[in-house]
Short mmCIF file of C-alpha atoms and ligand atoms in Angstrom, two decimals:
data_model
loop_
_atom_site.label_atom_id
_atom_site.label_comp_id
_atom_site.label_asym_id
_atom_site.label_seq_id
_atom_site.Cartn_x
_atom_site.Cartn_y
_atom_site.Cartn_z
CA MET J 1 2.90 -11.19 19.99
CA LYS J 2 1.22 -13.37 17.28
CA ILE J 3 0.42 -11.52 14.14
CA ILE J 4 -0.90 -12.30 10.83
CA VAL J 5 0.13 -10.40 7.86
CA THR J 6 -1.72 -10.89 4.46
CA GLY J 7 0.06 -10.10 1.34
CA GLY J 8 3.44 -10.37 3.17
CA ALA J 9 5.42 -11.39 -0.12
CA GLY J 10 4.20 -8.14 -1.62
CA PHE J 11 6.17 -4.73 -1.95
CA ILE J 12 4.85 -3.17 1.45
CA GLY J 13 4.06 -6.66 3.07
CA SER J 14 7.72 -7.62 2.91
CA HIS J 15 8.92 -4.51 4.79
CA LEU J 16 6.31 -4.82 7.27
CA VAL J 17 7.23 -8.42 7.93
CA GLU J 18 11.05 -7.61 8.06
CA SER J 19 9.98 -4.88 10.80
CA LEU J 20 7.80 -7.16 13.00
CA LEU J 21 10.32 -10.28 12.91
CA LYS J 22 12.99 -7.63 14.10
CA ASP J 23 10.63 -6.74 16.99
CA GLY J 24 10.57 -10.28 17.92
CA HIS J 25 7.03 -11.43 16.87
CA GLU J 26 5.65 -14.56 15.72
CA LEU J 27 3.90 -14.14 12.14
CA LEU J 28 1.54 -16.20 10.34
CA ILE J 29 1.88 -14.82 6.56
CA PHE J 30 -0.36 -15.47 3.81
CA ASP J 31 0.37 -14.61 -0.04
CA ASN J 32 -1.07 -16.09 -3.47
CA PHE J 33 2.04 -14.91 -5.13
CA LEU J 34 -0.78 -12.86 -7.45
CA THR J 35 2.01 -10.25 -7.49
CA GLY J 36 4.07 -11.05 -4.78
CA LYS J 37 7.56 -12.74 -4.84
CA LYS J 38 9.33 -15.38 -2.90
CA GLU J 39 12.69 -13.53 -3.26
CA ASN J 40 10.94 -10.74 -1.05
CA LEU J 41 11.29 -12.89 2.12
CA LEU J 42 14.86 -14.17 1.99
CA PHE J 43 15.45 -13.62 5.57
CA ASP J 44 15.27 -15.52 8.80
CA GLY J 45 12.89 -15.24 11.63
CA ASN J 46 9.99 -16.63 13.58
CA PHE J 47 7.26 -16.85 10.79
CA ARG J 48 5.63 -19.53 8.51
CA LEU J 49 4.69 -18.53 5.14
CA VAL J 50 1.44 -19.96 3.74
CA GLU J 51 1.10 -20.12 -0.20
CA ASP J 52 -2.61 -19.55 -0.63
CA ASN J 53 -5.35 -17.05 -0.67
CA PHE J 54 -5.95 -15.77 2.81
CA GLY J 55 -9.48 -16.22 2.41
CA SER J 56 -9.61 -20.22 1.55
CA LYS J 57 -11.04 -22.45 3.81
CA ASP J 58 -7.44 -23.84 4.68
CA SER J 59 -6.39 -20.40 5.52
CA LEU J 60 -9.29 -19.43 7.67
CA SER J 61 -8.85 -22.44 9.52
CA LEU J 62 -5.00 -22.15 10.08
CA ILE J 63 -5.96 -18.45 11.34
CA GLU J 64 -8.35 -19.62 13.91
CA ASP J 65 -5.63 -22.15 15.26
CA PHE J 66 -3.08 -19.44 15.15
CA ASP J 67 -5.27 -17.30 17.48
CA PRO J 68 -3.50 -13.86 16.53
CA GLU J 69 -3.76 -10.54 18.56
CA VAL J 70 -3.02 -8.41 15.35
CA CYS J 71 -3.97 -8.70 11.72
CA PHE J 72 -2.42 -6.55 9.08
CA HIS J 73 -4.32 -6.87 6.17
CA LEU J 74 -2.06 -5.76 3.01
CA ALA J 75 -2.87 -8.37 0.62
CA ALA J 76 -4.92 -7.23 -2.37
CA GLN J 77 -5.38 -7.26 -6.30
CA SER J 78 -3.24 -4.30 -6.37
CA SER J 79 -3.26 -2.99 -9.76
CA VAL J 80 -5.77 -0.11 -10.94
CA VAL J 81 -5.41 -1.37 -14.57
CA VAL J 82 -6.22 -4.84 -13.78
CA SER J 83 -8.95 -4.01 -11.81
CA VAL J 84 -10.55 -2.10 -14.96
CA GLN J 85 -9.86 -5.19 -17.29
CA ASP J 86 -11.10 -7.74 -14.72
CA PRO J 87 -13.57 -6.20 -11.99
CA ARG J 88 -14.65 -9.64 -10.95
CA LEU J 89 -11.11 -10.66 -9.86
CA ASP J 90 -10.47 -7.41 -7.97
CA PHE J 91 -13.94 -7.77 -5.94
CA GLU J 92 -12.97 -11.20 -5.15
CA HIS J 93 -9.60 -10.56 -3.51
CA ASN J 94 -10.51 -6.92 -2.29
CA ILE J 95 -14.02 -7.60 -1.03
CA LEU J 96 -15.10 -11.20 -0.74
CA GLN J 97 -12.24 -12.71 0.78
CA PRO J 98 -11.64 -9.81 3.26
CA VAL J 99 -15.21 -10.21 4.23
CA GLN J 100 -14.52 -13.97 5.09
CA LEU J 101 -11.16 -12.74 6.93
CA LEU J 102 -13.11 -10.18 8.81
CA ASN J 103 -15.68 -12.84 10.03
CA THR J 104 -13.34 -15.37 11.10
CA LEU J 105 -11.22 -12.68 13.39
CA ILE J 106 -14.49 -11.28 14.59
CA ASN J 107 -14.91 -14.68 16.19
CA SER J 108 -11.74 -15.04 17.58
CA ASN J 109 -9.49 -13.27 20.38
CA CYS J 110 -7.97 -10.73 17.65
CA LYS J 111 -7.98 -7.42 18.64
CA LYS J 112 -6.80 -5.43 15.73
CA PHE J 113 -7.24 -5.36 12.18
CA VAL J 114 -4.94 -2.84 10.27
CA PHE J 115 -5.90 -2.47 6.59
CA THR J 116 -4.08 -0.64 3.66
CA SER J 117 -6.65 1.40 1.79
CA SER J 118 -5.87 3.73 -1.00
CA GLY J 119 -5.85 7.64 -0.38
CA GLY J 120 -5.01 7.93 -4.13
CA THR J 121 -8.46 6.11 -5.24
CA ILE J 122 -11.08 6.22 -2.79
CA PHE J 123 -11.53 10.02 -3.05
CA GLY J 124 -11.67 10.23 -6.63
CA GLU J 125 -10.65 13.38 -8.25
CA PRO J 126 -11.08 15.25 -5.23
CA LYS J 127 -12.26 18.64 -4.88
CA ASN J 128 -9.92 19.83 -1.92
CA ILE J 129 -6.03 19.68 -2.02
CA PRO J 130 -4.62 18.39 0.30
CA THR J 131 -7.47 15.76 0.89
CA THR J 132 -8.72 15.10 4.46
CA GLU J 133 -10.21 11.92 5.43
CA SER J 134 -13.77 13.45 5.24
CA ASP J 135 -13.49 14.57 1.81
CA TYR J 136 -16.16 12.44 0.00
CA SER J 137 -17.27 14.80 -2.69
CA ASN J 138 -16.23 12.46 -5.51
CA GLU J 139 -16.59 8.81 -6.24
CA PRO J 140 -13.78 6.49 -7.21
CA ALA J 141 -12.92 6.19 -10.84
CA SER J 142 -11.91 2.46 -11.03
CA PRO J 143 -13.30 -0.99 -9.64
CA TYR J 144 -9.91 -0.89 -7.51
CA GLY J 145 -10.96 2.40 -5.91
CA VAL J 146 -14.39 1.31 -5.39
CA ALA J 147 -13.59 -2.06 -3.71
CA LYS J 148 -11.25 -0.20 -1.41
CA LYS J 149 -13.95 2.29 -0.46
CA LYS J 150 -16.24 -0.44 -0.16
CA LEU J 151 -14.18 -2.44 2.23
CA ASN J 152 -13.38 0.56 4.43
CA GLU J 153 -17.30 0.77 4.96
CA ILE J 154 -17.48 -2.94 5.59
CA ILE J 155 -14.80 -2.93 7.97
CA LYS J 156 -16.43 -0.37 10.11
CA ILE J 157 -19.79 -2.10 10.03
CA MET J 158 -18.74 -5.71 10.69
CA THR J 159 -16.60 -4.57 13.40
CA LEU J 160 -19.12 -2.17 15.00
CA ASN J 161 -20.04 -3.76 18.79
CA THR J 162 -17.25 -6.47 18.52
CA ASN J 163 -13.98 -6.89 20.36
CA LEU J 164 -11.88 -6.22 17.04
CA SER J 165 -10.99 -2.59 16.42
CA TYR J 166 -9.84 -1.20 12.95
CA SER J 167 -7.06 1.00 11.72
CA ILE J 168 -7.92 1.88 8.35
CA LEU J 169 -4.73 3.77 6.76
CA ASN J 170 -5.41 5.54 3.25
CA LEU J 171 -2.02 5.17 1.89
CA SER J 172 -0.63 7.91 -0.90
CA ASN J 173 1.61 6.62 -3.60
CA VAL J 174 4.16 4.46 -1.77
CA TYR J 175 7.48 3.90 -3.21
CA GLY J 176 10.85 2.25 -2.00
CA PRO J 177 13.12 -1.12 -2.47
CA ARG J 178 11.35 -4.19 -3.79
CA GLN J 179 8.93 -2.20 -5.81
CA ASP J 180 8.61 -3.89 -9.14
CA PRO J 181 10.47 -1.71 -11.30
CA ASN J 182 8.75 -3.33 -14.59
CA GLY J 183 5.04 -2.91 -13.32
CA GLU J 184 2.38 -0.41 -14.36
CA ALA J 185 2.48 1.42 -11.02
CA GLY J 186 5.44 2.56 -9.14
CA VAL J 187 6.83 5.66 -10.92
CA VAL J 188 10.01 6.04 -8.96
CA SER J 189 11.08 2.70 -9.52
CA ILE J 190 9.99 2.41 -13.04
CA PHE J 191 11.88 5.72 -14.07
CA SER J 192 14.89 4.93 -11.85
CA ASN J 193 15.39 1.57 -13.59
CA LYS J 194 15.16 3.35 -16.99
CA TYR J 195 17.53 5.96 -16.25
CA LEU J 196 19.98 3.22 -14.90
CA ASN J 197 19.72 1.36 -18.16
CA GLY J 198 20.24 4.51 -20.15
CA GLU J 199 16.68 4.72 -21.51
CA ARG J 200 14.01 7.37 -21.63
CA PRO J 201 11.23 7.26 -19.21
CA VAL J 202 7.69 7.49 -20.42
CA ILE J 203 5.32 9.76 -19.42
CA TYR J 204 1.58 9.53 -20.14
CA GLY J 205 -0.14 12.98 -20.78
CA ASN J 206 1.51 16.42 -20.10
CA GLY J 207 3.37 15.15 -16.82
CA GLU J 208 1.56 17.76 -14.74
CA GLN J 209 -0.59 15.56 -12.98
CA THR J 210 0.55 15.53 -9.16
CA ARG J 211 1.01 12.83 -6.60
CA ASP J 212 1.99 12.43 -3.00
CA TYR J 213 5.04 10.15 -2.87
CA ILE J 214 5.88 8.46 0.74
CA PHE J 215 8.65 6.31 1.32
CA VAL J 216 7.99 2.62 2.38
CA GLN J 217 9.47 2.81 5.74
CA ASP J 218 7.21 5.93 6.80
CA VAL J 219 4.30 3.70 5.97
CA ILE J 220 5.72 0.68 7.75
CA SER J 221 6.23 3.02 10.92
CA ALA J 222 2.57 4.27 10.48
CA LEU J 223 0.93 0.73 10.46
CA ILE J 224 2.88 -0.50 13.40
CA LYS J 225 2.09 2.79 15.45
CA SER J 226 -1.55 2.51 14.26
CA SER J 227 -1.73 -1.33 15.28
CA LYS J 228 -0.92 -0.42 19.01
CA ILE J 229 -3.85 1.91 19.39
CA ASP J 230 -6.98 0.44 20.88
CA ASP J 231 -9.35 3.04 19.20
CA ASP J 232 -10.90 2.73 15.59
CA LEU J 233 -8.49 4.86 13.46
CA PHE J 234 -9.34 6.24 9.98
CA LEU J 235 -6.25 7.91 8.77
CA ASN J 236 -4.34 9.38 5.75
CA ILE J 237 -0.78 8.75 5.19
CA GLY J 238 0.97 10.58 2.89
CA THR J 239 3.55 13.26 2.97
CA GLY J 240 1.09 16.28 2.19
CA ILE J 241 3.74 17.24 -0.64
CA GLU J 242 2.32 17.65 -3.87
CA THR J 243 5.14 16.51 -6.76
CA SER J 244 4.25 16.31 -10.36
CA VAL J 245 5.55 13.72 -12.73
CA ASN J 246 7.57 15.96 -14.67
CA GLU J 247 9.37 17.31 -11.41
CA LEU J 248 9.93 13.55 -10.28
CA ALA J 249 11.33 12.79 -13.68
CA GLU J 250 13.74 15.92 -13.56
CA SER J 251 14.89 15.12 -9.92
CA LEU J 252 15.77 11.46 -11.10
CA LYS J 253 17.56 12.69 -14.27
CA THR J 254 19.78 14.71 -12.09
CA GLN J 255 20.23 11.91 -9.63
CA PHE J 256 21.36 9.74 -12.51
CA SER J 257 23.26 12.26 -13.84
CA SER J 258 21.30 11.50 -17.34
CA ASN J 259 20.78 13.92 -20.26
CA LEU J 260 17.80 11.88 -21.57
CA ASN J 261 14.43 13.60 -21.25
CA PRO J 262 11.18 11.46 -20.94
CA VAL J 263 9.13 10.45 -23.72
CA TYR J 264 5.41 11.66 -23.71
CA GLN J 265 2.71 9.56 -24.51
CA ASP J 266 -0.95 9.87 -24.69
CA ALA J 267 -2.80 10.17 -21.22
CA ARG J 268 -4.14 7.01 -19.57
CA GLU J 269 -7.96 6.70 -18.92
CA GLY J 270 -9.11 7.58 -15.58
CA GLU J 271 -5.91 9.04 -14.18
CA LEU J 272 -6.23 11.77 -11.47
CA GLN J 273 -5.09 15.06 -12.23
CA ARG J 274 -4.05 15.98 -8.58
CA SER J 275 -3.69 13.91 -5.66
CA VAL J 276 -1.99 14.80 -2.23
CA LEU J 277 -3.30 13.68 1.20
CA ASP J 278 -3.34 15.73 4.24
CA ASN J 279 -1.88 14.13 6.86
CA THR J 280 -2.75 16.27 10.00
CA LYS J 281 -4.96 13.58 11.62
CA ALA J 282 -2.23 10.90 11.44
CA ARG J 283 0.66 13.39 12.88
CA LYS J 284 -1.63 13.86 15.96
CA LEU J 285 -3.13 10.56 16.67
CA LEU J 286 -0.10 8.39 15.84
CA ASN J 287 2.44 10.98 16.87
CA TRP J 288 3.85 10.01 13.52
CA GLU J 289 5.45 12.03 11.00
CA PRO J 290 7.47 11.26 7.57
CA GLN J 291 11.07 10.69 8.02
CA TYR J 292 12.20 10.59 4.45
CA ASP J 293 12.15 13.38 2.05
CA LEU J 294 11.89 12.57 -1.71
CA ASN J 295 15.85 12.62 -2.37
CA ASP J 296 16.56 10.47 0.41
CA GLY J 297 13.94 7.92 -0.57
CA MET J 298 14.93 8.17 -4.48
CA LEU J 299 18.78 7.27 -3.47
CA GLU J 300 17.56 4.10 -1.28
CA VAL J 301 15.56 2.84 -4.62
CA ARG J 302 18.53 3.72 -6.60
CA ASN J 303 20.98 1.79 -4.17
CA TRP J 304 18.46 -1.29 -4.27
CA LEU J 305 18.11 -1.25 -8.22
CA LYS J 306 21.84 -0.90 -8.67
CA PRO J 307 23.90 -4.44 -9.16
N1 LIG R 1 1.73 0.86 -3.32
C1 LIG R 1 0.96 1.65 -3.17
O1 LIG R 1 1.25 2.75 -3.58
C2 LIG R 1 -0.07 1.64 -2.43
C3 LIG R 1 -1.07 2.83 -2.04
C4 LIG R 1 -2.46 2.59 -1.29
C5 LIG R 1 -2.56 1.15 -1.12
N2 LIG R 1 -1.83 0.06 -1.45
C6 LIG R 1 -2.32 -1.06 -0.87
O2 LIG R 1 -1.16 -1.63 0.04
C7 LIG R 1 -1.12 -3.15 0.05
C8 LIG R 1 0.08 -3.59 -0.43
O3 LIG R 1 0.30 -3.13 -1.69
P1 LIG R 1 1.71 -3.51 -2.52
O4 LIG R 1 2.25 -2.05 -3.31
O5 LIG R 1 2.67 -3.89 -1.54
O6 LIG R 1 1.21 -4.47 -3.67
P2 LIG R 1 1.93 -5.74 -3.79
O7 LIG R 1 0.98 -6.35 -5.05
O8 LIG R 1 3.07 -5.99 -3.79
O9 LIG R 1 1.45 -6.60 -2.66
C9 LIG R 1 -0.09 -7.22 -2.62
C10 LIG R 1 0.36 -8.86 -1.95
O10 LIG R 1 -0.90 -9.62 -1.75
C11 LIG R 1 -0.87 -10.62 -2.52
N3 LIG R 1 -2.11 -11.03 -2.69
C12 LIG R 1 -3.34 -10.71 -3.47
N4 LIG R 1 -4.32 -11.31 -3.28
C13 LIG R 1 -4.30 -12.16 -2.29
C14 LIG R 1 -5.15 -13.06 -1.91
N5 LIG R 1 -6.34 -13.40 -2.13
N6 LIG R 1 -4.54 -14.15 -0.80
C15 LIG R 1 -3.26 -13.80 -0.55
N7 LIG R 1 -2.41 -13.05 -1.01
C16 LIG R 1 -2.79 -12.22 -1.88
C17 LIG R 1 -0.09 -10.19 -3.76
O11 LIG R 1 0.67 -11.61 -4.15
C18 LIG R 1 1.15 -9.65 -3.25
O12 LIG R 1 2.24 -10.17 -2.61
C19 LIG R 1 -2.49 -3.31 -0.81
O13 LIG R 1 -3.66 -3.68 -0.16
C20 LIG R 1 -2.50 -2.23 -1.62
O14 LIG R 1 -3.75 -1.97 -2.43
C21 LIG R 1 -0.69 0.33 -1.84
#
């Protein structure tokens, strides 16, 4: 099958590309290397990588010519911190270009648009824990969250009465190999790297803030399963398990047999206190469930980081 992957050189995108190639698909991949890396795509297969914005005139005309059946849209300005510093940049990559892409796909033979939204930001500080898809009691606290939530609405309205159906997946905190250990998000990679180098990880705030950590392969299986369903889908993809940053640091400390305790610094502005997603709907509609527990996943990250 002919498939488009935007953001294919990124952390999640590269795992998706790898799986789709194993299944024998033909891929047209776009990445502008805002955060993506060429070394994430060092494998063979039937793909072409276009080093450009997916929303450029040239890219859109390549998409028209390619005539895909499915588009996995993962490209994004993916940093909450950058979105606060430069909302215009965020809205350019996370709203304006996606609208161009949608417009092109709606006027093509493409049947499915799969989008990675953000369950950790679109619900703001959620009132209900675990948070369901319909919990809109609060607003996002960052331009990144605003753009993700807006694009969800834009996808729904633009695809109405067209041949393009959508799967919008609200991902929780994804972790796994290839996640940048020197970035500002991706705490499993960052802490693991610190312990590996005999350094103390930094926790912002008191460490009691919670997150829902899902392993990247579990996200890939949800993305692929959702692409095969004709109906429109709006689903949370997380584990439903709440883990505090202190608990995570403690588990990693044990795994790395370290005696180093974290360093505590001032809480970062706008950080949520609790975040965990109710995945009941995805379990049912996708016949999917997470296969990796946090210890299995942390081990995969460790093996990847280890020289
Ligand atoms: N990692 C998480 O925990 C998480 C959680 C929720 C949602 N998401 C979403 O999943 C997707 C993938 O995230 P990731 O963690 O792999 O991030 P990432 O930064 O590794 O991947 C994003 C990729 O998109 C590329 N890109 C950005 N703008 C582009 C543009 N205009 N044209 C072409 N390429 C462009 C980047 O270079 C990068 O390779 C993103 O949409 C992100 O918002 C991630």
